[in-house]
Structures are given as structure tokens and as C-alpha cells.
Coordinates of C-alpha atoms in Angstrom, one line a residue:
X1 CA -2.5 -22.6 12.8
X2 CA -4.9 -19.8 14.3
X3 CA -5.6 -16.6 11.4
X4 CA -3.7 -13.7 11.3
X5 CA -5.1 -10.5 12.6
X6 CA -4.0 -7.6 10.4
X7 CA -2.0 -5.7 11.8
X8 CA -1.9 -2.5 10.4
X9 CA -4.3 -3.0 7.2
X10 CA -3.8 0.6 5.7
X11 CA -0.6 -0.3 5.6
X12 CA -1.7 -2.1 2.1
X13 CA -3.2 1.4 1.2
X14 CA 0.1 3.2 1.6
X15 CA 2.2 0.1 -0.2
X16 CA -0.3 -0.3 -2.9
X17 CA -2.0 2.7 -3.4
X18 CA -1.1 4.5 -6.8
X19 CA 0.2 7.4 -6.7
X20 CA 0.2 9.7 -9.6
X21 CA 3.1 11.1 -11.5
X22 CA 3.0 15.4 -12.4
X23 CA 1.2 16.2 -15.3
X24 CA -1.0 19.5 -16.6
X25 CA -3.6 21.0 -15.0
X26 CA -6.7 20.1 -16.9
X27 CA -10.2 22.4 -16.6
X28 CA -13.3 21.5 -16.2
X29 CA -13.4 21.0 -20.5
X30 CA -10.3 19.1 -20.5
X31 CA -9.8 16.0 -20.8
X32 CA -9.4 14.2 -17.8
X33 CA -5.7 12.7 -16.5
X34 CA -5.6 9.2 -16.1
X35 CA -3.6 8.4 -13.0
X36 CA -0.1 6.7 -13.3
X37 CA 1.8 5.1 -11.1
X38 CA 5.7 6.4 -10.2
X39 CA 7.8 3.7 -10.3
X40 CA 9.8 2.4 -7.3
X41 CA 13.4 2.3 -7.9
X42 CA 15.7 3.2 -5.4
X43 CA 19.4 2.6 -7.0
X44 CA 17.7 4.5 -10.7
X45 CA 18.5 1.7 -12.7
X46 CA 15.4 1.8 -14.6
X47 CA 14.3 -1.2 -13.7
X48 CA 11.0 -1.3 -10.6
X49 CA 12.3 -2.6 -7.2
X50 CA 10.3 -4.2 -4.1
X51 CA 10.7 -3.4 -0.7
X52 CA 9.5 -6.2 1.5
X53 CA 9.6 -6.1 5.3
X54 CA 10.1 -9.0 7.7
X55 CA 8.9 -7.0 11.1
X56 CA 9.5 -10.2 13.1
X57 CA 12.3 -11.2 11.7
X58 CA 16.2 -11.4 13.6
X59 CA 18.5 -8.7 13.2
X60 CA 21.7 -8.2 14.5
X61 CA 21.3 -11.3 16.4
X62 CA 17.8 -10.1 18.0
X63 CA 14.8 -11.9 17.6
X64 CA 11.8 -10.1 16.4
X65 CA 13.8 -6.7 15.9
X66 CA 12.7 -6.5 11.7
X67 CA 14.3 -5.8 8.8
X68 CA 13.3 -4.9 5.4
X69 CA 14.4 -6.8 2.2
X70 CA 15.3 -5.0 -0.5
X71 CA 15.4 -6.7 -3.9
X72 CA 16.3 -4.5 -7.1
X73 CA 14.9 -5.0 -10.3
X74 CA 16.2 -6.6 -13.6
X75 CA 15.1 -6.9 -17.1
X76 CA 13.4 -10.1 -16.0
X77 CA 12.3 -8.8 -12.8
X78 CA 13.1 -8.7 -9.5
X79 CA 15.8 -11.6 -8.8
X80 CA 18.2 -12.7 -5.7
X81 CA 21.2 -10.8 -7.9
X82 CA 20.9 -7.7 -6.0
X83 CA 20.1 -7.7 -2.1
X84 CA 19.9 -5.5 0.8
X85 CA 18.8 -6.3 4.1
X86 CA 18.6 -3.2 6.1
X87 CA 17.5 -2.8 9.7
X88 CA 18.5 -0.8 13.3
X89 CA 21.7 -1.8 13.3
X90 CA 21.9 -0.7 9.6
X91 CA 24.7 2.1 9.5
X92 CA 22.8 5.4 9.4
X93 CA 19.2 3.5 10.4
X94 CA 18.5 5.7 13.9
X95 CA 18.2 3.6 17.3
X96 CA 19.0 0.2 17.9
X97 CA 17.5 -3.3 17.0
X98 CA 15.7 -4.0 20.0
X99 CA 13.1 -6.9 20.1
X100 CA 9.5 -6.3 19.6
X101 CA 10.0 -3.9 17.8
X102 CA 9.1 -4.6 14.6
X103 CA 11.2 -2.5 12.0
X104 CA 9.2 -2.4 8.7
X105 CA 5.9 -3.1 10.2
X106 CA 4.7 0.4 7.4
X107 CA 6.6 1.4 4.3
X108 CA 5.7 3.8 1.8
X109 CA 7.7 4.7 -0.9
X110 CA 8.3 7.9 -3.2
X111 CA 10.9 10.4 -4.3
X112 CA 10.8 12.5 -1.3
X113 CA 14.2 15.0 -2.5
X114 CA 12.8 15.4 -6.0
X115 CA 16.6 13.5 -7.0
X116 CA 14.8 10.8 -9.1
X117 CA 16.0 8.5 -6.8
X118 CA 12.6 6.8 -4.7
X119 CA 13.3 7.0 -1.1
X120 CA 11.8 4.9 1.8
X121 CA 9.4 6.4 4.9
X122 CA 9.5 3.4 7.8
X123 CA 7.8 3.0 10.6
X124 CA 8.6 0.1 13.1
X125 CA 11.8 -0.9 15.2
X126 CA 12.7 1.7 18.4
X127 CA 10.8 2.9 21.5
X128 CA 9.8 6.0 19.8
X129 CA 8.8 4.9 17.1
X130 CA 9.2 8.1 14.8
X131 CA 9.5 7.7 11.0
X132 CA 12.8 6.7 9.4
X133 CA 14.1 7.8 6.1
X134 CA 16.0 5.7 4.1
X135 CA 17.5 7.5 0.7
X136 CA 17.5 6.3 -2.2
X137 CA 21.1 6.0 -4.0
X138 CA 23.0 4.7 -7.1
X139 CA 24.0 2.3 -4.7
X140 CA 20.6 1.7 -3.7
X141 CA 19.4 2.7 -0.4
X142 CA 20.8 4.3 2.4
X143 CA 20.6 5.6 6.1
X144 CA 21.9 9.0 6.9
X145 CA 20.0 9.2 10.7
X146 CA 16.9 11.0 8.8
X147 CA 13.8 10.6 11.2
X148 CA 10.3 12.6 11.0
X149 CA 8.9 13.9 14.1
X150 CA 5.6 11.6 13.5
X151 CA 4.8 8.7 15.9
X152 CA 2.7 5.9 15.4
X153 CA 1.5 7.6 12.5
X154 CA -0.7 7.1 9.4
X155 CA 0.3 8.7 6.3
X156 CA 0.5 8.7 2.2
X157 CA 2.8 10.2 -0.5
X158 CA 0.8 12.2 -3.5
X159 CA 1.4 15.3 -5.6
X160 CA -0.9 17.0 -3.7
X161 CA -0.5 20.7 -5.6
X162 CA 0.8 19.5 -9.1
X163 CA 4.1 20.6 -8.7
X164 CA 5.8 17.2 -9.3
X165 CA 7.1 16.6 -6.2
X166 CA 6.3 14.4 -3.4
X167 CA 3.9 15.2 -0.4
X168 CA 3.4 14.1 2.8
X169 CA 0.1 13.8 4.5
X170 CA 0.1 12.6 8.0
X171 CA -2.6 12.1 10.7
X172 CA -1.2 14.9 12.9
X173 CA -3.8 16.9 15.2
X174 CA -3.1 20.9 15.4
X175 CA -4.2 20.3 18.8
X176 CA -3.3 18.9 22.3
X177 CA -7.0 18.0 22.5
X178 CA -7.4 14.5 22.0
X179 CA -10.6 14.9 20.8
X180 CA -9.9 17.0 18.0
X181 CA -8.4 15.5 14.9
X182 CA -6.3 16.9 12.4
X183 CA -3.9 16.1 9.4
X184 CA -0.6 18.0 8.0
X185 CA 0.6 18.4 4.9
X186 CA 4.6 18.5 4.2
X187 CA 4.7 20.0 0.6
X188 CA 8.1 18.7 -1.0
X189 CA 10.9 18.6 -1.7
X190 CA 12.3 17.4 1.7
X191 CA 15.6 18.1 2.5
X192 CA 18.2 15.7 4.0
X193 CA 17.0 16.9 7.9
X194 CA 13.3 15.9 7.1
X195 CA 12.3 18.9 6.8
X196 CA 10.1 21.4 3.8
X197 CA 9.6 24.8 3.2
X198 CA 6.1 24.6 3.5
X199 CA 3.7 22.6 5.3
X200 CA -0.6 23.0 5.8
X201 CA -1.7 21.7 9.4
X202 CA -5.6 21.5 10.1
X203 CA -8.6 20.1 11.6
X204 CA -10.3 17.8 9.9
X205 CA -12.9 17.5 13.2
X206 CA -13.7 19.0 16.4
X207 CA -14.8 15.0 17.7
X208 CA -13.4 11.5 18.6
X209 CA -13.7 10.0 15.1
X210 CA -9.8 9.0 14.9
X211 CA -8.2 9.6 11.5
X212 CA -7.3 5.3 10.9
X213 CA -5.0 6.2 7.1
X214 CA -5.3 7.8 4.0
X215 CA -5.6 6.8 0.2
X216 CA -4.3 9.4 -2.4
X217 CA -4.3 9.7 -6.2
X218 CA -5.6 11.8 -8.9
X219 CA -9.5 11.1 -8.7
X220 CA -11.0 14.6 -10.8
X221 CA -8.9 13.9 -13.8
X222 CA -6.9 17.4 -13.3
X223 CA -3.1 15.4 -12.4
X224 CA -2.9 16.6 -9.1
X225 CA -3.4 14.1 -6.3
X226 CA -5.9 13.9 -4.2
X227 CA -6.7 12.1 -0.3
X228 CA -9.3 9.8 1.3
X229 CA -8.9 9.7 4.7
X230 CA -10.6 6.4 6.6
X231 CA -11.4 7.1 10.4
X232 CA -12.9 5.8 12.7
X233 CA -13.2 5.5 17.3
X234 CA -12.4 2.4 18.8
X235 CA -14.0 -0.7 17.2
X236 CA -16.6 1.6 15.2
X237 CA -16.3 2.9 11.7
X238 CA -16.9 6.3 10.6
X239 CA -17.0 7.4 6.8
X240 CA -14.3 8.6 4.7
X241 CA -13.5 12.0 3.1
X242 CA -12.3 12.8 0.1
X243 CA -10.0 16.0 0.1
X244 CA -9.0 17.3 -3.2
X245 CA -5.6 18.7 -4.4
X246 CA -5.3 21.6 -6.4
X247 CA -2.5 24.1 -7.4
X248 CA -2.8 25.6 -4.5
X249 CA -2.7 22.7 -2.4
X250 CA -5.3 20.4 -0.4
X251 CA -8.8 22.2 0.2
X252 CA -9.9 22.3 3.9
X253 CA -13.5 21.1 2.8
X254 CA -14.2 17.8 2.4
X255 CA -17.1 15.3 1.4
X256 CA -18.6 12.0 3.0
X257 CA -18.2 8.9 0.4
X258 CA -19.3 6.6 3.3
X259 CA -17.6 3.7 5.0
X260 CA -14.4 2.3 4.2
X261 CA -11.2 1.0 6.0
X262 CA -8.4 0.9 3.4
X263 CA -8.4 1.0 -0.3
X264 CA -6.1 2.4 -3.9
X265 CA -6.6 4.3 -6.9
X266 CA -7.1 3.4 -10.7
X267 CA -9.0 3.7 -13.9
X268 CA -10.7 0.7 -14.0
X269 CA -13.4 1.7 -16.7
X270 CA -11.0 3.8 -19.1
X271 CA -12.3 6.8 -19.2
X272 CA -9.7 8.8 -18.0
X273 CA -10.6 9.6 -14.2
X274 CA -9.2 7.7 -11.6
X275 CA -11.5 5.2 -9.2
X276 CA -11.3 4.9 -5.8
X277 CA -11.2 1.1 -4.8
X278 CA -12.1 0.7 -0.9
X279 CA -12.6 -2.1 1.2
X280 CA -15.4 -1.9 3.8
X281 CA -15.9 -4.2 6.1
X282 CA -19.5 -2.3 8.0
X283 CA -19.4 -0.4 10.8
X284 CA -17.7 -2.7 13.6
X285 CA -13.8 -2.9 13.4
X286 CA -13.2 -4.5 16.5
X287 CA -11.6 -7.7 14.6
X288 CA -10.8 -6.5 11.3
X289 CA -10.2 -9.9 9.5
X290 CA -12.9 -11.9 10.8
X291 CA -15.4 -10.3 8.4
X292 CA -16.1 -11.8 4.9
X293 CA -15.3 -8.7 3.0
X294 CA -16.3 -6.9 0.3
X295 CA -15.0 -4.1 -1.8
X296 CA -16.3 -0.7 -3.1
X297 CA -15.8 1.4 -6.6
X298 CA -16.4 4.4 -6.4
X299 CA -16.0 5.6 -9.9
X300 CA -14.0 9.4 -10.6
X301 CA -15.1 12.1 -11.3
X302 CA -14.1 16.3 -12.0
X303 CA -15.5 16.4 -7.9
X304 CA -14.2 13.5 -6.7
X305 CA -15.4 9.7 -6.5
X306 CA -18.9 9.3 -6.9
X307 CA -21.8 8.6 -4.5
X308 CA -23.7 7.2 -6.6
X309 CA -22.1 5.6 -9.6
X310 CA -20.7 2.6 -7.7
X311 CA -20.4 -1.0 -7.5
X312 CA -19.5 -3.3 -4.4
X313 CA -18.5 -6.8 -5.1
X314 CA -17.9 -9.6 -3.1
X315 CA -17.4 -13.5 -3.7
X316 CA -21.3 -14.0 -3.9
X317 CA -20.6 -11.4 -7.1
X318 CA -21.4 -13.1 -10.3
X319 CA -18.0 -14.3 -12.3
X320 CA -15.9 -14.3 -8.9
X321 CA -14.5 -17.6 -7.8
X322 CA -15.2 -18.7 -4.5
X323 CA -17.8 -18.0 -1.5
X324 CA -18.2 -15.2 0.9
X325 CA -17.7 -16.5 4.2
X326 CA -16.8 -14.7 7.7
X327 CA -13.4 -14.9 8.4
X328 CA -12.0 -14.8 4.3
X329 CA -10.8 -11.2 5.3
X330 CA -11.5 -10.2 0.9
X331 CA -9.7 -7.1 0.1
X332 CA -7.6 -7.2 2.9
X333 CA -5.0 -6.0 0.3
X334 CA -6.1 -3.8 -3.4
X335 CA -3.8 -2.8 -5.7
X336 CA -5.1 -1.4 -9.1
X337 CA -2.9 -1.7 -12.0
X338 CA -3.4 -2.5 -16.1
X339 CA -2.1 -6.0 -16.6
X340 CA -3.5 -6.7 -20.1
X341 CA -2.5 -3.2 -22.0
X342 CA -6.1 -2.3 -22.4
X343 CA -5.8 1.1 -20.8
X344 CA -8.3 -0.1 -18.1
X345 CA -6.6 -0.9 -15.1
X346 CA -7.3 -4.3 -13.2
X347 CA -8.0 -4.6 -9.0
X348 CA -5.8 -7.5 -7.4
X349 CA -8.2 -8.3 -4.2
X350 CA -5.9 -9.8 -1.6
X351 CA -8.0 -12.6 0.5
X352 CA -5.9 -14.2 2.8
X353 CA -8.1 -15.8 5.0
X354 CA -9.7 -17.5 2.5
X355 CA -9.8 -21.6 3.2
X356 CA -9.3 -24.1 0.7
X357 CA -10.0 -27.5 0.9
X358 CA -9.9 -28.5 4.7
X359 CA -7.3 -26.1 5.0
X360 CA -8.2 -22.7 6.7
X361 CA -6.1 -19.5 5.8
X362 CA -4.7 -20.5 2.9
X363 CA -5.0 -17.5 1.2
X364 CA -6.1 -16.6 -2.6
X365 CA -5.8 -13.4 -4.8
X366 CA -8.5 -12.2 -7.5
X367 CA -8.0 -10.4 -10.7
X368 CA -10.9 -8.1 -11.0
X369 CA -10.9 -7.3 -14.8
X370 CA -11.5 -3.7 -16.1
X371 CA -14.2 -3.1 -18.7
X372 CA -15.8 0.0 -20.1
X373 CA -18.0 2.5 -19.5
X374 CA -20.2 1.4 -21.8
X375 CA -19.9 -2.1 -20.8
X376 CA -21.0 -0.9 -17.2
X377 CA -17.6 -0.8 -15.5
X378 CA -16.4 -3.1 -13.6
X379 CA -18.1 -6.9 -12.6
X380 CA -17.1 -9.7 -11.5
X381 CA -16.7 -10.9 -15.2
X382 CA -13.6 -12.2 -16.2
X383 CA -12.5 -12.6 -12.8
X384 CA -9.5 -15.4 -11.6
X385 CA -8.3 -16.3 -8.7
X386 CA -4.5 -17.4 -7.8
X387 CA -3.7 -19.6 -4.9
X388 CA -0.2 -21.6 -4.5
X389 CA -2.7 -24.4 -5.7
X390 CA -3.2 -22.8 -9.4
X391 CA -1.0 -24.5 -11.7
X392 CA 2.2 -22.7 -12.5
X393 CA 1.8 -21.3 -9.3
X394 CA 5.2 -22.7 -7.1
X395 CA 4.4 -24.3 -3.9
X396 CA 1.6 -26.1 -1.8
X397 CA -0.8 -24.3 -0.1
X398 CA -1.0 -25.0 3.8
X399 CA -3.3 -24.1 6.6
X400 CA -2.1 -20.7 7.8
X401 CA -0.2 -19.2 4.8
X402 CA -2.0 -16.2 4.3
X403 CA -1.8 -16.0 0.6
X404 CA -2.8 -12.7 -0.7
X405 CA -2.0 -10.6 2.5
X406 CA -0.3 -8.3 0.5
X407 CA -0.7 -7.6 -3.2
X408 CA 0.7 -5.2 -5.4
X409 CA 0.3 -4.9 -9.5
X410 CA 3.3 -3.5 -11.3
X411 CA 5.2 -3.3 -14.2
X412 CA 8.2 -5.4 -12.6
X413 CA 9.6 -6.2 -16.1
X414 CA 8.9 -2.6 -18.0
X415 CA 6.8 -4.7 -21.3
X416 CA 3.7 -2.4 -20.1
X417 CA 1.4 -4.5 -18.3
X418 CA 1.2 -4.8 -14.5
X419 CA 2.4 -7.8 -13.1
X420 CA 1.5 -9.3 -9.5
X421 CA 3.6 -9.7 -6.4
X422 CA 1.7 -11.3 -3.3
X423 CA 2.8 -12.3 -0.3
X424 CA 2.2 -15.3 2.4
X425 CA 3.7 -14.1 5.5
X426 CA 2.6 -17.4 7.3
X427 CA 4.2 -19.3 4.5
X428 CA 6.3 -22.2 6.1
X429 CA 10.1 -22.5 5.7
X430 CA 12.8 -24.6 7.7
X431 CA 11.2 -22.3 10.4
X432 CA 7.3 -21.5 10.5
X433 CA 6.2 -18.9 9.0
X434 CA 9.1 -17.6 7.9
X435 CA 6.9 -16.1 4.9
X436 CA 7.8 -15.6 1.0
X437 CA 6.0 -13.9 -1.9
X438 CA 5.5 -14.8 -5.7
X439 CA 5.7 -12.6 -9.1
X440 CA 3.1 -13.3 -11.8
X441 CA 3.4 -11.7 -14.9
X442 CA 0.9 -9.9 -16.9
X443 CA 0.5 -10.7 -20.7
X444 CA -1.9 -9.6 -23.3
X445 CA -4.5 -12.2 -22.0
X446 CA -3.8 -11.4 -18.7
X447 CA -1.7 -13.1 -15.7
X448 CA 0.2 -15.8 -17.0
X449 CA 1.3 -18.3 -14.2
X450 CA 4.3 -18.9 -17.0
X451 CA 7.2 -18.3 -15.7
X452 CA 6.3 -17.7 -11.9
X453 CA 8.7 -17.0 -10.1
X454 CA 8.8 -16.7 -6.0
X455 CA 11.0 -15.4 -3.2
X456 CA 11.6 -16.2 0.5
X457 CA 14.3 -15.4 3.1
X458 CA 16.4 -18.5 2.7
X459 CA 16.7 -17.4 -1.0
X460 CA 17.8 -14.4 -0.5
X461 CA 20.1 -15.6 2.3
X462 CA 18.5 -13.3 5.5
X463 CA 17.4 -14.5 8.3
X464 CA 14.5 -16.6 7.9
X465 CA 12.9 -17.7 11.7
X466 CA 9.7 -16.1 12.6
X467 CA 10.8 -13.7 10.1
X468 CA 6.8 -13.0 8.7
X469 CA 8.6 -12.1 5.0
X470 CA 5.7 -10.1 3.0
X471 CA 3.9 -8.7 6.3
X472 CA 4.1 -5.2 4.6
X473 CA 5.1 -4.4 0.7
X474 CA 5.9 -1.9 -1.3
X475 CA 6.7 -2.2 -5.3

């Protein structure tokens, strides 16, 4: 079965990049705000929900029109209990499912109203291609013909000016010059037409450098959010920016923390700022996945992420399982979250090109642990690695799978430590690649492969052929 060329891979940043929840202003003699994660629950139940989109999948009797799954949370964690499928033909979903079009293809989630209820931003599924809105609802979520203005766009959710609510940055250009690049701002809340009562719209350059996505979460310790923006021009990569938010929203000025193509946010060393987890694959982007990969910390500080406290690993890092190899695409997918309680928060590295055996593209996920400061931050020590070949783990791992495309670590069953979801989008079914995903749950001594439990179309009764299940996920 021939690998998978990523699609759209800062799609993973805006599923599984943390965003932080409101807190106080520090100063510069404050102690710093760890980040925190809002938590994705669309029907306010209390309990965490995932969105997981299928953007090949049949809807309303089209082929490769997408949908998006939506399975709702329960004490024991997401379950087949409580189902949507929503797509086109979705009442109050804009357009029509037309084939090709890949509904779902980039999610991002937050509470865009400020009702406590976490909405859904999707891009994918009509000629236009403009953003959709789905609410969220005590009946979980809905359409009500809510679509952005923004086309083929890249974008994030943060608290970008500490006011508790949701904002929106987008790579839109102030200018009809193509060569000029820009971003805007939409300061929530939104209202029901899309629309807020104040927005920031500004160049970023006056060149070709092509803003590629955006990373945000609270890097200077002060809870307010902050962006990275990734760019690059054609198959060349230029270096990413940090931008910081303040009270009075996100500065014009900006610094250079040097390459990077997608990435998320955590406090992987304790110490109360959060790090900015990238994944850099060099200067040439022209086939995103056939590079071994590596990943970059850049740990916070009161400026921003630092240039020069930093550590890349790779699978040649001491303590990670396996080998760097071209083509194992590691840290395709990041996704920071504390799965052992320790207040330092572990890096799920997504490597789904990754062969086992014979078998190419099977897919694994590693579990960077977090350590100290004073311990030197974080090494490949401690590392694991999960494949659908670890025991506990359901299912056989096949040639193709793609294990690990998408990863995401949260708290699915509220005990207080991150748990895993990852996805295998060329996981077989009665149809190929049909795709599924997996929940691991975290435990005082880490991910515990006890009581594993996985999810695929068939299970959940949509429509399974082609479907890609996992592509894109948000949780």
C-alpha cells in the first residue's frame, strides 16, 4: 500500500495544539501561568468529547463528500452511546455534499460565543470552500448556515488579549498583493452571523514567504495566548515567529525562532512557562512525509520560547525506541498533555510512516516523558512507543495503517491525567482504509494499554468505505 502524503499537517497543530484557559495577568515578578488546556465538550455535559473527521468518507449517498464523527464523552470515556455524524447535507451545514470535496479535511475547536458550549470551525466539503460553524448545544452540535468569509485558510483559536474568550487568527493578507502576507485577528465573542466587534488585520511581510499555520498558547507565563506562525514559499521553508498576546492584544513585532512546520504547546519541564513543541523537517517541504523527522523544544520563557535553551530529538535520541529513517514522517502529529499527574506535561510524537517488521507504514506513537529543570528538561528518557503491535493494544498492525497520524493527549475520563487518542486513517475494515482510532489511558505510571479501547466507522454505524476515519482530530 503506497504512504500517505499529509495532507494538511498543521492541521495536527490546530487539533492538538493547547490552548490556554483565562487566567490573571502575571508581571514580570509573578509567577508564571502554566498553560491549560480548555476542554472540548460540545453538548456541556462535563465530560471531554472528540471530533473525528472522515474527509473521504460517503455522505448522503456521495462518495468522498466527508463527514465528521462526533462521539460524546462519558465517565469512562468516549463510547458508541452517543453519536453524530454530521456533513453537507447536515440540516443547517451550508452547501451541499458534493464529491471531492472532503468535508472535515481541518477542524479546530473552542468556545467561539463565550456560551460554555465548545463550537466547531470546519473547513472542507463545497466549491468555496469558506469556514463552517457548527454550535455547540445541550443537544450537542448543530448547524445554523454560519460560514466565515476565509477560504482555504490556516488558522488557530487562543485567548489572545486575556479576556477569556476565544480568538481567531487567520492567515488573511490586508492586501491584494500576493506577495505581501498578512494575518487577522477576530477578538471574540462571535456572534451567531460570524461576526466580532473587533478585529486587528496586518502584515506580517512585504515578501513571498507564505504564512503555511499557526500554533498558539500561553508561552511568557502571563495567561494570555500567544501565536507561532510557520511559513514558508513553495517547497522551501522559512522560519517561524512568535507573536505575543497581551491585554491589549497581539503585538505587530515579532521574533525568528527558526524552522519549523507544525507543532503545540505545554510545560514539559514544570516550571510554570509553557514550551513550544515543533516539528521541523529542514528547509525543503516539497514531500512533507518523506523526511525522517525530528522535533524541536523550545523551552518558555517571560519573551517567548527560547533560542537557545532547546533540545531536538529524534529516534537516534538516546531512550527513544526505534531508528530514524527517511520516510518515518516523526512528529507528523504532537500533542503535549500531563499523563502521569506530575505537573510536567508529556509530548505524544505521532510517526506514522514508521515500518515495522516487513511491513512499511505501519505507524507508531511515542511518549516523550517530562522531567525537570533541574533534571535538564526533556530527553529521550523514559520514552515508549505504542503500535497496534504493543500488547493491550487492539488490532494487527498492517502495511499502510498509518498509526500515529493523529494524536491528541487528554483528559478523556476527568481522573487528571492525559490520556491518548491516535488514529490510523489507512487502517483496514470490510473496506480499505476505512480508518479507526484507539484511546489509551493515562495512570500514575503512565499510559496503561489496560483497558484500550478503539473506534472505527462500522462501530459507530457510519459509513465506513474509503472513509479515511482519523484523517483530522480534534479532542
Amino acid at each position: 500500500m503506497p504512504r500517505r502524503t499529509l495532507i494538511t499537517a498543521i492541521a495536527v497543530t490546530a487539533l492538538a495544539a493547547p490552548l490556554t484557559l483565562f487566567a490573571a495577568s502575571g508581571t514580570a515578578s509573578a509567577a508564571p501561568v502554566p498553560p491549560r488546556t480548555p476542554m472540548t465538550d460540545f453538548n456541556r455535559d462535563g465530560y471531554p468529547d472528540l471530533a473525528v473527521s472522515a474527509p473521504f468518507g460517503t455522505a448522503d449517498g456521495v462518495e468522498r463528500a466527508g463527514y465528521i464523527s462526533v462521539v460524546y464523552g462519558t465517565s469512562a470515556g468516549p463510547g458508541t452511546g452517543r453519536h453524530q455524524v454530521i456533513d453537507r447535507s447536515t440540516p443547517g451545514v451550508p452547501g451541499e455534499a458534493e464529491g471531492s470535496w472532503a468535508f472535515g479535511y481541518r477542524t479546530e475547536a473552542g468556545d467561539l460565543d463565550g456560551d460554555s458550549y465548545t463550537d466547531l470551525l470546519v473547513i472542507g466539503g463545497g466549491d468555496d470552500n469558506k469556514t463552517t460553524v457548527l454550535w455547540g448545544s445541550k443537544d450537542g452540535l448543530t448547524g445554523q448556515n454560519t460560514a466565515l468569509p476565509y477560504r482555504h485558510s490556516e488558522y488557530a483559536l487562543g485567548d489572545f488579549n486575556g479576556d477569556g474568550k476565544r480568538d481567531l487568527v487567520v492567515n488573511h493578507t490586508p492586501s491584494d498583493d500576493p506577495d505581501v502576507d498578512g494575518m487577522t485577528i477576530q477578538y471574540g465573542p462571535f456572534t451567531r452571523d460570524g461576526k466580532t466587534r473587533t478585529q486587528d488585520t496586518f502584515r506580517t511581510s512585504d515578501g513571498p514567504t507564505g504564512i503555511r499555520g499557526f500554533i498558539a498558547g500561553d508561552m511568557t507565563g502571563d495567561g494570555v495566548d500567544d501565536i507561532v506562525s510557520t511559513a514558508g514559499f513553495e517547497e522551501m521553508q522559512h522560519s517561524a515567529r512568535f507573536w505575543k498576546g497581551s491585554k491589549t492584544g497581539v503585538s505587530h513585532t515579532s521574533k525568528s525562532l527558526g524552522t519549523a512546520y507544525s507543532g503545540t504547546v505545554g510545560d514539559v519541564d514544570g516550571d510554570g512557562y509553557g514550551d513550544l513543541i515543533t516539528r521541523d523537517i529542514g528547509g525543503v517541504t516539497e514531500e512533507i512525509d518523506s523526511a525522517p523527522g525530528s522535533i524541536t523544544i523550545q523551552y518558555g520563557t517571560s519573551t517567548g520560547p527560547s533560542n537557545t535553551r532547546k533540545k531536538v530529538i529524534t529516534q537516534d535520541t538516546a531512550g527513544v525506541p526505534g531508528t530514524r529513517e527517511s520516510g518515518d514522517a516523526f512528529g507528523a502529529s504532537l500533542s503535549a498533555g500531563d499523563v502521569n499527574g506530575d505537573g510536567k506535561a508529556e509530548v505524544a510524537v505521532g510517526a506514522p510512516g514508521e515500518g515495522l517488521d516487513t511491513a512499511a507504514g505501519t505507524g507508531t506513537v511515542t511518549l516523550l516523558k517530562g522531567a525537570s529543570k533541574a533534571a535538564g528538561g526533556m530527553t529521550g528518557k523514559g520514552a515508549v512507543a505504542y503500535s497496534q503491535t504493543t500488547a493491550g493494544v487492539p488490532g494487527v498492525s498492517e502495511a499502510g495503517d498509518d498509526f500515529g497520524r493523529q494524536v491528541s493527549l487528554t483528559d478523556l475520563n476527568k481522573d487528571g491525567k492525559a490520556d491518548l487518542t491516535a488514529t490510523a486513517p489507512g487502517e483496514d475494515g470490510t473496506y480499505a482504509d476505512s480508518g479507526a482510532l484507539w484511546n489509551l489511558f493515562g495512570s500514575a505510571t503512565g499510559l496503561t494499554t489496560t483497558g484500550a479501547t478503539t473506534l472505527s466507522p462500522v462501530k459507530l454505524g457510519a459509513p465506513e468505505k474509503d472513509a479515511k476515519f482519523g484523517h483530522t482530530l480534534v479532542g
